Backbone as a ProteinNet text record, in pm:
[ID]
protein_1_A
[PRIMARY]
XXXXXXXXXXXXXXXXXXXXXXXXXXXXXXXXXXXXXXXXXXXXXXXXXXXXXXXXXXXXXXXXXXXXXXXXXXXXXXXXXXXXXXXXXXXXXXXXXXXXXXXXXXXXXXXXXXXXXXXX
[TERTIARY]
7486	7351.7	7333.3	7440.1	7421.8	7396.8	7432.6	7434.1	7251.7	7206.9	7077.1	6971.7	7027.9	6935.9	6922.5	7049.4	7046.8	7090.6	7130.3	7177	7328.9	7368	7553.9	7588	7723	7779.4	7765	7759.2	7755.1	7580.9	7517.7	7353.4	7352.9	7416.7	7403.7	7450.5	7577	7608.5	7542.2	7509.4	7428.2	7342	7234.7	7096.7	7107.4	7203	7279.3	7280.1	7351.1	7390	7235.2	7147.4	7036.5	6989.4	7046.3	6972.1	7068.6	7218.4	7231.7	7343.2	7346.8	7403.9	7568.6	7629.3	7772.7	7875.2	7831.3	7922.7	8020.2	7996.4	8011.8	7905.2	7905.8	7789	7829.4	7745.8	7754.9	7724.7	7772.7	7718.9	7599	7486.8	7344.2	7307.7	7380.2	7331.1	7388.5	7502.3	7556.7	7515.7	7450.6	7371.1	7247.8	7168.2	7049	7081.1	7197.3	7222.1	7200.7	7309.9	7348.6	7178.3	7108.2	6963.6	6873.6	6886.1	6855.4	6907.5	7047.4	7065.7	7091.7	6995.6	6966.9	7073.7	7169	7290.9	7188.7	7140.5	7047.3	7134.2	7248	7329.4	7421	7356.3	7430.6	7615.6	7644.5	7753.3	7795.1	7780.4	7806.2	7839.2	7738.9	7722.3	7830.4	7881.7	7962.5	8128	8131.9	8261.1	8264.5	8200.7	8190.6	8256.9	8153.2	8192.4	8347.7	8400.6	8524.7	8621.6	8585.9	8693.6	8696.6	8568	8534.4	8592.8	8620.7	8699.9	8762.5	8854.1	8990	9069.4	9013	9068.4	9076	8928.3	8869.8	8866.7	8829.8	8702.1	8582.7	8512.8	8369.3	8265.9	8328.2	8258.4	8304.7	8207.2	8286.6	8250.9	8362.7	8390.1	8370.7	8334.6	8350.2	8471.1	8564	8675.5	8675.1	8687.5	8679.7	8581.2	8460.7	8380.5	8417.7	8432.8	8506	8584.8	8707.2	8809.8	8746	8664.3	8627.2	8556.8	8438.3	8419.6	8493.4	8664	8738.5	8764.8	8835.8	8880.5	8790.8	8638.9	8555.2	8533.7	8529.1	8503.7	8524.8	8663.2	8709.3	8567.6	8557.5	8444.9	8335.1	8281.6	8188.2	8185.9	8320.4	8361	8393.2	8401.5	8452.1	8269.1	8202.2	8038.5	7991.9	7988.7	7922.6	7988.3	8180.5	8163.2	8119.7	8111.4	8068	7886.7	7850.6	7692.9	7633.4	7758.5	7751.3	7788.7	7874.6	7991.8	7894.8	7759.6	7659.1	7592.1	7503.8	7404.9	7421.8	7564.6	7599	7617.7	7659.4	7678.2	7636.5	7566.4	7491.6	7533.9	7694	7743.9	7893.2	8014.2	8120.8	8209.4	8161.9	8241.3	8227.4	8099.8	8104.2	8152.3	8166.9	8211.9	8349.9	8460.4	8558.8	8592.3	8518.6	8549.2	8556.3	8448.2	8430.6	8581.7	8609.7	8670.9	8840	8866.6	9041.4	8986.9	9007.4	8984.9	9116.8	9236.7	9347.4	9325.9	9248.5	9198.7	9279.1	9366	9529.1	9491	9330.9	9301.3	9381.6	9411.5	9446.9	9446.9	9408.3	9327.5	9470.7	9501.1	9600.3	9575.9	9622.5	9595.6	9470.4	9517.5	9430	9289.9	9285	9178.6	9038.7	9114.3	9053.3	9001.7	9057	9063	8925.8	8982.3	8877.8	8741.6	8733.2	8567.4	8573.3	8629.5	8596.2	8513.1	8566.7	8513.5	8410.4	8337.9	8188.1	8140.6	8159.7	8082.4	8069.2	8123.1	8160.2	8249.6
9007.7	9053	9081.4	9138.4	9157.8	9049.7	8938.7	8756.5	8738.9	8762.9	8730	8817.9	8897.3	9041.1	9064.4	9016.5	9055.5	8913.8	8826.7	8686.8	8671.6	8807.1	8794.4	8915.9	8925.8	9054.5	9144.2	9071.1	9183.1	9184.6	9112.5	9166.2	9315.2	9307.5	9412.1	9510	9506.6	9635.7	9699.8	9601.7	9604.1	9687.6	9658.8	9665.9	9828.2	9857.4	9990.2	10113.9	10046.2	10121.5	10157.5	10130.1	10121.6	10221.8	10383.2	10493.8	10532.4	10516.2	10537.1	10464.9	10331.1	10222.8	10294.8	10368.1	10415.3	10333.8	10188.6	10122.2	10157.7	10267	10308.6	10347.6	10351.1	10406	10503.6	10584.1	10739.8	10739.8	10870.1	10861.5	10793.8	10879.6	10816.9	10699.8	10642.1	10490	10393.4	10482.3	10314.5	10390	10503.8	10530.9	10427.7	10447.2	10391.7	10182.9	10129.9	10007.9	10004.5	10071.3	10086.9	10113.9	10171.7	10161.8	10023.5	9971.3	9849.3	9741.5	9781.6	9725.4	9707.5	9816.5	9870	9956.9	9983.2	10107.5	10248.2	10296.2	10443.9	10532.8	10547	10671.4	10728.4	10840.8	10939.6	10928.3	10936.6	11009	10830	10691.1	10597.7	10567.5	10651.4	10588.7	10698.1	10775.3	10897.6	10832.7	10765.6	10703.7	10584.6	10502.9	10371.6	10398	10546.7	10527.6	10571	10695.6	10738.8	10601.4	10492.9	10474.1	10350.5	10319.4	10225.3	10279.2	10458.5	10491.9	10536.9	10396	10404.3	10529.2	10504.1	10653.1	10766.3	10809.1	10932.8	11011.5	10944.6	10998.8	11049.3	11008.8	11049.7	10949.4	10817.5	10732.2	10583.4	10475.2	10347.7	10250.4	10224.5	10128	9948.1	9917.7	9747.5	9697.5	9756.2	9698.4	9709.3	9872.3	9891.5	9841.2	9786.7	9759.8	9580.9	9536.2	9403.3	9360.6	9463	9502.5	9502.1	9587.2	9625.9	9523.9	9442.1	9304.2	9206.3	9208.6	9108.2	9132.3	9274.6	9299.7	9259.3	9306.8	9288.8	9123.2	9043.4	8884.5	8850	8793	8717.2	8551.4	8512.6	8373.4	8465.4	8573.5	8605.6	8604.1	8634.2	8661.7	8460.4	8380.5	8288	8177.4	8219.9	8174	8192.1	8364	8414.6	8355.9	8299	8203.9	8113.7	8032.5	7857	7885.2	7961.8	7998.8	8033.1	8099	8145.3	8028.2	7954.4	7870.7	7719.7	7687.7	7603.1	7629.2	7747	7789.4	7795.6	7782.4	7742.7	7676.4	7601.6	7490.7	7339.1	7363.9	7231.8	7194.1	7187.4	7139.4	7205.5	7188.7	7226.7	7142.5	6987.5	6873.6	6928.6	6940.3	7004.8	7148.9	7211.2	7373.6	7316.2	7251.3	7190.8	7199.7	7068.5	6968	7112.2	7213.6	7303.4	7420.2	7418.6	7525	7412.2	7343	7264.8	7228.3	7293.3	7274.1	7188.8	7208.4	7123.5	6970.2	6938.6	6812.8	6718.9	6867.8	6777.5	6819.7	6845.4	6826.9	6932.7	7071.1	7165.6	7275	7390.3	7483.6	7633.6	7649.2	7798.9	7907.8	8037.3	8170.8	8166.1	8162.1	8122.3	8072.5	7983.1	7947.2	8011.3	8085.4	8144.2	8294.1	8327.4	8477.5	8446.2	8335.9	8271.2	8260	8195.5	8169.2	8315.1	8416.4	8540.4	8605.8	8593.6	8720.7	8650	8527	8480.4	8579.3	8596	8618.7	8762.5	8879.2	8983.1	9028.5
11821	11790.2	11641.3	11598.5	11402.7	11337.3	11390.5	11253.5	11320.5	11467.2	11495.9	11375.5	11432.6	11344.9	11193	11150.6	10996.5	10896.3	10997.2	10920.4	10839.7	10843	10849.1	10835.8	10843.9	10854.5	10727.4	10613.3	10496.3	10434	10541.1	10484.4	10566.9	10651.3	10800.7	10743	10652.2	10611.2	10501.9	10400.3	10278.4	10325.8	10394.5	10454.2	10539.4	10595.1	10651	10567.7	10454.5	10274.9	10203.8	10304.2	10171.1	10109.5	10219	10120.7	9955.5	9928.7	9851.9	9754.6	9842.4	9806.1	9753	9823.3	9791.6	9830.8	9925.8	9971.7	10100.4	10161	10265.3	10336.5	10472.4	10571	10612.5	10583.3	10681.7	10823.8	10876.5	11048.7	11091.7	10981	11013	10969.5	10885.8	10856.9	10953.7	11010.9	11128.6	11241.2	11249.5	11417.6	11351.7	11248.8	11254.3	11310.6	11222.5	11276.3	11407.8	11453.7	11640.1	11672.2	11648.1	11738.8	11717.3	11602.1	11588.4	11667	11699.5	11840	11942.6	11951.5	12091.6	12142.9	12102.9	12117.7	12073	12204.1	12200.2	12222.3	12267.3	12310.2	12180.6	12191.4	12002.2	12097.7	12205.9	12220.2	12221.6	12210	12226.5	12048.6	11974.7	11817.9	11810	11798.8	11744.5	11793.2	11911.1	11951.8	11884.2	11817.6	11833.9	11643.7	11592.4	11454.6	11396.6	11496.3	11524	11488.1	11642.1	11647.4	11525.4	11442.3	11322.2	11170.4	11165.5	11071	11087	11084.9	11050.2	10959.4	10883.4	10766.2	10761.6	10901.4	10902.8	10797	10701.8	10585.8	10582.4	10731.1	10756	10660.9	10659.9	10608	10654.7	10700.2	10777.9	10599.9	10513.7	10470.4	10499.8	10371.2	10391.5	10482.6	10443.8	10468.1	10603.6	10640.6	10799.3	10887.4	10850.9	10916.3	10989.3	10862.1	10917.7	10958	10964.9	11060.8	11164.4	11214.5	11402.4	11416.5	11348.1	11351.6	11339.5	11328.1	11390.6	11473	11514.3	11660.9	11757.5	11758.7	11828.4	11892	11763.6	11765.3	11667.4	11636.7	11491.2	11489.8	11630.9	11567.4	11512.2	11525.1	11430	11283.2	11266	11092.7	11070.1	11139.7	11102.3	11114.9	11204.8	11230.6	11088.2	11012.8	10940.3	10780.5	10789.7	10654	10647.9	10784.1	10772.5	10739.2	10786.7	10711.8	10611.5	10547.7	10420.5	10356.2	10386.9	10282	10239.2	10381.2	10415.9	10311.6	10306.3	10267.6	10088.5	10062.7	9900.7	9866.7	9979.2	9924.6	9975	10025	10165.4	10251.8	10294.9	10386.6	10341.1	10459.4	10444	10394.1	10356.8	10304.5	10183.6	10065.4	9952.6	9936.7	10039	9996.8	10015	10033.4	10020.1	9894.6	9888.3	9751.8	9596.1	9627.4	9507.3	9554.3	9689.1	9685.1	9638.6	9643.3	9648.7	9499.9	9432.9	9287.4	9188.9	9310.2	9252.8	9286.7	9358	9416.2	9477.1	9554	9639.6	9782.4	9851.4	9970.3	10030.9	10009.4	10054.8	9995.9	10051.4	9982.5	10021.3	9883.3	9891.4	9880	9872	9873.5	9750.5	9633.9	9527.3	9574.2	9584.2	9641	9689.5	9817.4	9952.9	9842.6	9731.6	9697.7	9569.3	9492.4	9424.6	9504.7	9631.6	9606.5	9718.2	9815	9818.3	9659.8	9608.2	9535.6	9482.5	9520.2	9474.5	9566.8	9701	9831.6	9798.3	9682.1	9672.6	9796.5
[MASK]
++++++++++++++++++++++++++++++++++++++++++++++++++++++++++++++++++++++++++++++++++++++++++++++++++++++++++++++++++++++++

């Protein structure tokens, strides 16, 4: 329901972050998500955020968030690059060709970390 609703996983969190853009979501910014979809139960949003920080900081992180969005469904995190990776590049034959920059048709750690940090 988050890639329908928000068009990928890090507009969803972005869009979450919006009162003070700290890069983490507070309780009330990932209860407000969870009612957006359709998750109405506080004692459902209070477990759901528990068991989402990891750190128990009292704050759900980038990092952690896409963590419980792999556990949850790794094809989501893998739907939400081929859409992203499309949408930069027109197709996944050219997001290739820009990402194997050694032009030996296989793409290494380097690589994968290189065009990450386009995606922030």
């Amino acid at each position: 329901r988050i890639i329908l609703h928000y068009g990928s996983i890090y507009t969803a969190f972005r869009e979450a972050d919006s009162g003070d853009k700290d890069r983490t979501l507070s309780f009330n910014e990932f209860s407000q998500v969870l009612i957006k979809m359709r998750v109405l139960e506080p004692e459902e949003h209070r477990l759901l955020f528990d068991l989402i920080d990891s750190s128990g900081d009292g704050s759900i992180g980038l990092s952690e968030f896409l963590a419980a969005m792999a556990n949850v469904s790794p094809i989501l995190l893998l739907e939400d690059l081929r859409n992203r990776l499309t949408k930069q590049f027109g197709s996944l034959d050219l997001a290739f060709d820009s990402i194997d920059v050694a032009r030996d048709d296989s793409m290494g750690m380097g690589d994968w970390i290189r065009v990450a940090s386009r995606f922030g």
